Coordinates of C-alpha atoms and ligand atoms in Angstrom, one line a residue:
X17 CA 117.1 221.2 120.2
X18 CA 118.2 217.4 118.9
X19 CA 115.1 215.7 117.6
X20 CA 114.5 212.2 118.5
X21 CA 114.7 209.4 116.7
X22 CA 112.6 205.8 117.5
X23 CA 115.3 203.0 116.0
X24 CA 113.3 199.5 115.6
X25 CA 115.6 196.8 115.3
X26 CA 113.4 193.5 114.1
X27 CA 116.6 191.8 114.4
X28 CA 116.0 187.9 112.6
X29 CA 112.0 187.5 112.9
X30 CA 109.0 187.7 110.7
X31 CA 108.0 186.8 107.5
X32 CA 106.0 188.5 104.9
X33 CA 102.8 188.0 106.6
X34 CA 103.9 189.4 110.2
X35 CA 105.6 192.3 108.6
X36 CA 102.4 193.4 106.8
X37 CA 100.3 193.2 109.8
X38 CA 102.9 195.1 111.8
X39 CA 103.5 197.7 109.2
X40 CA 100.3 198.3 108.6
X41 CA 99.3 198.4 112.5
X42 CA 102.4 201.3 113.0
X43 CA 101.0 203.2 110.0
X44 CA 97.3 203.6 111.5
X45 CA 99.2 205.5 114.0
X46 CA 102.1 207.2 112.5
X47 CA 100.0 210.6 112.9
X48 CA 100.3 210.4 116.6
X49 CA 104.3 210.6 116.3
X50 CA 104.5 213.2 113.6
X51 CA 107.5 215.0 115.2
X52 CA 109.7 211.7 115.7
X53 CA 112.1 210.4 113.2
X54 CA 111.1 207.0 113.9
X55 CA 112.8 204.0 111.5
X56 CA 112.7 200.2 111.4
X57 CA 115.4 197.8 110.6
X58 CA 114.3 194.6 109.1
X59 CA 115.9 191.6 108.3
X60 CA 117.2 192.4 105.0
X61 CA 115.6 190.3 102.5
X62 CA 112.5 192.2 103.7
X63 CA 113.9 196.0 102.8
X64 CA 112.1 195.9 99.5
X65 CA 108.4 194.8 101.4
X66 CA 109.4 197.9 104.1
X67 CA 110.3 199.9 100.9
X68 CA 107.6 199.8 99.9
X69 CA 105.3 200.1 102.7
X70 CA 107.1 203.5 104.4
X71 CA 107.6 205.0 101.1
X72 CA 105.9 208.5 101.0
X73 CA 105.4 208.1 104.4
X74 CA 106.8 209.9 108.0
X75 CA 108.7 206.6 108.4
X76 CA 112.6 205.7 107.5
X77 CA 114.0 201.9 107.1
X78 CA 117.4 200.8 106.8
X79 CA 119.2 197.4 107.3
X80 CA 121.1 195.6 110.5
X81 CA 124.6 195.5 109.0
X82 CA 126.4 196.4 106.1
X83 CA 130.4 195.3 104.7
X84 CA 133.1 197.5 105.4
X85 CA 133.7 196.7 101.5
X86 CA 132.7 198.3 98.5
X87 CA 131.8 195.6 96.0
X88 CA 133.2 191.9 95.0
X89 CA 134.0 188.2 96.0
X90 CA 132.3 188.6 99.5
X91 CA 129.9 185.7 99.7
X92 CA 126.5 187.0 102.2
X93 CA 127.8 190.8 103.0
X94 CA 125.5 193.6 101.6
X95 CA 127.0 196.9 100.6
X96 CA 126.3 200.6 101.1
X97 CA 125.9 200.9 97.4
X98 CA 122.8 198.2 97.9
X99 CA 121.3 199.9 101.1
X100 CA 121.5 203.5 99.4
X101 CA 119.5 201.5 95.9
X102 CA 116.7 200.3 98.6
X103 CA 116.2 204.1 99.9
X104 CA 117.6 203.7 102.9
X105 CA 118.4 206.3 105.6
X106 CA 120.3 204.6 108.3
X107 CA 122.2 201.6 108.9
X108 CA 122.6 199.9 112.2
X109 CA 126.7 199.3 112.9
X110 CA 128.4 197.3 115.8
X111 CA 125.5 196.0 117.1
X112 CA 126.7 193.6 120.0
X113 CA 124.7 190.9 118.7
X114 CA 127.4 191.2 116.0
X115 CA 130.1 191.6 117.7
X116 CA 129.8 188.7 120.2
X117 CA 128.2 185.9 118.0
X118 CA 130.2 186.1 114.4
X119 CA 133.5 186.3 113.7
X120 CA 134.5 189.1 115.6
X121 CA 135.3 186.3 118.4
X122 CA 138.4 185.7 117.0
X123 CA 139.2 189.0 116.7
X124 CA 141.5 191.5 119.0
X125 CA 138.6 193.9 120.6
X126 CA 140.4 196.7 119.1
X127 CA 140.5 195.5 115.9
X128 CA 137.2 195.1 115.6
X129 CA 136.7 198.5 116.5
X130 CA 138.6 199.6 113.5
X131 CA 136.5 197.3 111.3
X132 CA 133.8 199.1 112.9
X133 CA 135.1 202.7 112.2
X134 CA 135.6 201.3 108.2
X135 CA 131.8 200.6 108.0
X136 CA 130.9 203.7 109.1
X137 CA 133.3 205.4 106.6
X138 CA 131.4 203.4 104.3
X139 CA 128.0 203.9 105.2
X140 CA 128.7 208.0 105.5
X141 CA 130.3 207.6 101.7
X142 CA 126.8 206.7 100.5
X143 CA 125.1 209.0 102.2
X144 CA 123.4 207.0 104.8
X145 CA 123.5 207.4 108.2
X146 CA 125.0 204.6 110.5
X147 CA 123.8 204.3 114.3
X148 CA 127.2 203.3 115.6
X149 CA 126.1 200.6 118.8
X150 CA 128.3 200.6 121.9
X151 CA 128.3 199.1 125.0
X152 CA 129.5 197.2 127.8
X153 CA 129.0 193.4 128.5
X154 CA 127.8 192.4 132.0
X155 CA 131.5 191.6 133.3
X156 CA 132.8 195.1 131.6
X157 CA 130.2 196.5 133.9
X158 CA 131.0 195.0 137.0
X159 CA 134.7 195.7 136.6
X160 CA 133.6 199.3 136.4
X161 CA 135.5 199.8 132.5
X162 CA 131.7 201.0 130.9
X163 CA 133.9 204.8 130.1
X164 CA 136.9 202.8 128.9
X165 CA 135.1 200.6 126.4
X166 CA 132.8 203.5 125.2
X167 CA 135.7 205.9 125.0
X168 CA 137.9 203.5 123.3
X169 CA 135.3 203.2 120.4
X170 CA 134.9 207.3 120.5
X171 CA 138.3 207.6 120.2
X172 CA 139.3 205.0 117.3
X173 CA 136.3 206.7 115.5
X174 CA 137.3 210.4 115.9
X175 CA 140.9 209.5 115.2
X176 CA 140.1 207.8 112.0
X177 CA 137.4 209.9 110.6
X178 CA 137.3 213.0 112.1
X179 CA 135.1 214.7 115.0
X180 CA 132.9 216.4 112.1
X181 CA 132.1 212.7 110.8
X182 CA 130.5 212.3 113.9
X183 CA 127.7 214.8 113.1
X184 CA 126.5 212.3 110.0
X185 CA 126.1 209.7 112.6
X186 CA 123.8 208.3 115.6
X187 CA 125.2 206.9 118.5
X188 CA 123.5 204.5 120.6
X189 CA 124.7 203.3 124.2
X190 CA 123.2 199.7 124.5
X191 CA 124.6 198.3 127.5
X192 CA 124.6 194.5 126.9
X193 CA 123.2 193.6 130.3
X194 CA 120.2 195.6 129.5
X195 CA 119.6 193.8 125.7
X196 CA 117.0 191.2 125.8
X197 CA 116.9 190.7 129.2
X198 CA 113.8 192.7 130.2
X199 CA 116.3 195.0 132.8
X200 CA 116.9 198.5 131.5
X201 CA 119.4 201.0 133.2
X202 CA 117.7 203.4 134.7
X203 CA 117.3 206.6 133.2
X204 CA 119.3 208.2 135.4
X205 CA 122.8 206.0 134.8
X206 CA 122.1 206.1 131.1
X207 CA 121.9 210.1 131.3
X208 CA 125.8 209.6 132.8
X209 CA 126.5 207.6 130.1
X210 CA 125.4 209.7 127.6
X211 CA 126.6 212.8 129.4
X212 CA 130.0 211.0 129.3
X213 CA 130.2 210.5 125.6
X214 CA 129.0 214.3 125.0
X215 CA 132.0 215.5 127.3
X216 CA 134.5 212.8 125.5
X217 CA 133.2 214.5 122.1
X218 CA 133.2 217.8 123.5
X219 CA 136.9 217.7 123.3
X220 CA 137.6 217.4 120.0
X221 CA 134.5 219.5 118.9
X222 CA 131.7 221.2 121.3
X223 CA 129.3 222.0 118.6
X224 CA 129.2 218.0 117.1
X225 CA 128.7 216.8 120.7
X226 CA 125.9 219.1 121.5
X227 CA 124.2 218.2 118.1
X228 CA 124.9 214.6 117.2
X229 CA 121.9 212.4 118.4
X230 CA 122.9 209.3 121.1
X231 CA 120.0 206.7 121.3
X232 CA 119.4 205.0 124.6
X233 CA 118.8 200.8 123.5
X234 CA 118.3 197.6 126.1
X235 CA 114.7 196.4 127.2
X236 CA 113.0 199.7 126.6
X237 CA 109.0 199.1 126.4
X238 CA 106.2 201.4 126.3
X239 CA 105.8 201.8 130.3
X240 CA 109.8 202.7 130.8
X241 CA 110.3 205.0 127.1
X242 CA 108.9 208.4 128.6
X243 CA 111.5 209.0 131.9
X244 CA 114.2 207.7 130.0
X245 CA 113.8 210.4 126.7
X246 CA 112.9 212.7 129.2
X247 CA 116.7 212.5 129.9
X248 CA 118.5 215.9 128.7
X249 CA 120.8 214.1 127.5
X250 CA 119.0 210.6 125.4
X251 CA 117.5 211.6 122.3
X252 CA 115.8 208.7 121.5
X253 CA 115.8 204.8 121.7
X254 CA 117.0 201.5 119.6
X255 CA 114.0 199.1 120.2
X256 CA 114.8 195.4 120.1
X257 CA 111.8 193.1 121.8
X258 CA 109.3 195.3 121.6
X259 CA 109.5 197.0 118.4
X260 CA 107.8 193.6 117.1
X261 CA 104.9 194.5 118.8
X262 CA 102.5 197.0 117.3
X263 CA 100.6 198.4 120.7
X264 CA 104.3 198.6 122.5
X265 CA 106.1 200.3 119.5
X266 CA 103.6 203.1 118.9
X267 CA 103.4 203.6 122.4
X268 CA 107.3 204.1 122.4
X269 CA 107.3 206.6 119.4
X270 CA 104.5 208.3 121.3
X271 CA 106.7 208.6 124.7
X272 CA 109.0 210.2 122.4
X273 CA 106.5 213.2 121.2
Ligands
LIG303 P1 115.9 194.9 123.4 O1 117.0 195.0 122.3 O2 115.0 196.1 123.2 O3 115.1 193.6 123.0 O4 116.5 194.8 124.7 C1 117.7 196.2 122.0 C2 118.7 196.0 120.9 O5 119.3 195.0 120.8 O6 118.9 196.9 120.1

């Protein structure tokens, strides 16, 4: 049986005050979702505040990007080495906020898959975790190419690493129509999706794709969570929107008991 995992990705909001108020509101509750991993992703110069705030607790934290470099002349990149000094547990990799707004526009698609695959080797060298973010963009969708794209990543990943190093990672399917704009997928063609990366997996290594963990992420809230984990296949979610908001969150990480 996978456990679930509740991924909040503050992506660039709050400040010092706002974080408190929401950490402290999520901890009041953090009983009622005792059986969830359940981690938050702030904005990095806030790890040390989350740090401190989750430490000893049920909670996990971790940060929304890391280099695909180990140390040196890389003016505003953060490296594993730093994430694993700050306690963290997971690092969020490939998110498409990422790879659509920096750099990664003037980059060959399947390059930037491989610079994906080297931050995960990174992140896995340290000992933290990376949720590896894939997805299709609304056009991708409407052509019909969401199995290429997603079994393209799969692919360079396995090939590169290994199917085992798949089993020291999440996987989230975030469908970039879905992020921000208040439309999930429905559970039911997220469940294919997810299905479909299980059975890609599968045929390199059965065992990793029944056990490695694939988060479901785009416009969940508290009123849509529950039918999509009830999913056999969606072990989870990467929150965006509504992990800012204290009464939404918990309710999530409850759907998710
Ligand atoms: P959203 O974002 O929940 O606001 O749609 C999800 C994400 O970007 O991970």
């Amino acid at each position: 049986m996978r456990k679930l995992l509740v991924a909040g990705n503050w992506k660039m909001n709050g400040t010092s005050a706002t974080n408190k108020k929401l950490l402290d509101g999520i901890l009041t509750h953090a009983d009622s979702f005792n059986s969830v991993d359940v981690a938050l992703f702030p904005p990095a110069v806030y790890l040390q505040q989350v740090q401190q705030a989750l430490k000893g607790t049920n909670l996990s934290w971790g940060t929304q990007n890391l280099s695909q470099f180990r140390q040196g002349a890389y003016t505003g990149e953060i490296s594993a080495v730093m994430l694993k000094d700050f306690g963290c547990r997971y690092v969020l990799i490939g998110h498409s906020e990422r790879r659509c707004l920096y750099a990664e526009l003037d980059l060959d698609q399947l390059v930037l898959d491989h610079i994906i695959a080297e931050k995960y080797e990174m992140a896995i060298s340290e000992g933290i975790t990376p949720i590896v973010c894939i997805g299709e963009s609304p056009e991708e969708h409407a052509r019909g190419e969401t199995e290429e794209i997603i079994g393209r990543l799969l692919d360079i990943t396995i090939e590169r690493l290994g199917v085992k190093a798949l089993s020291q990672a999440v996987l989230a399917y975030e469908p970039v129509w879905a992020i921000g704009t208040g439309k999930s997928a429905t559970p039911e063609w997220a469940q294919e999706v997810h299905s479909f990366m299980r059975e890609r997996i599968a045929k390199h290594d059965p065992t990793t794709a029944e056990t490695v963990q694939i988060l479901y992420g785009g416009s969940v809230k508290g009123n849509n969570a529950a039918p999509l984990f009830s999913m056999p296949d969606i072990d989870g979610g990467l929150i965006g929107g509504a992990s800012l908001d204290v009464d939404e969150f918990v309710s999530i990480c409850q759907a998710a008991v």
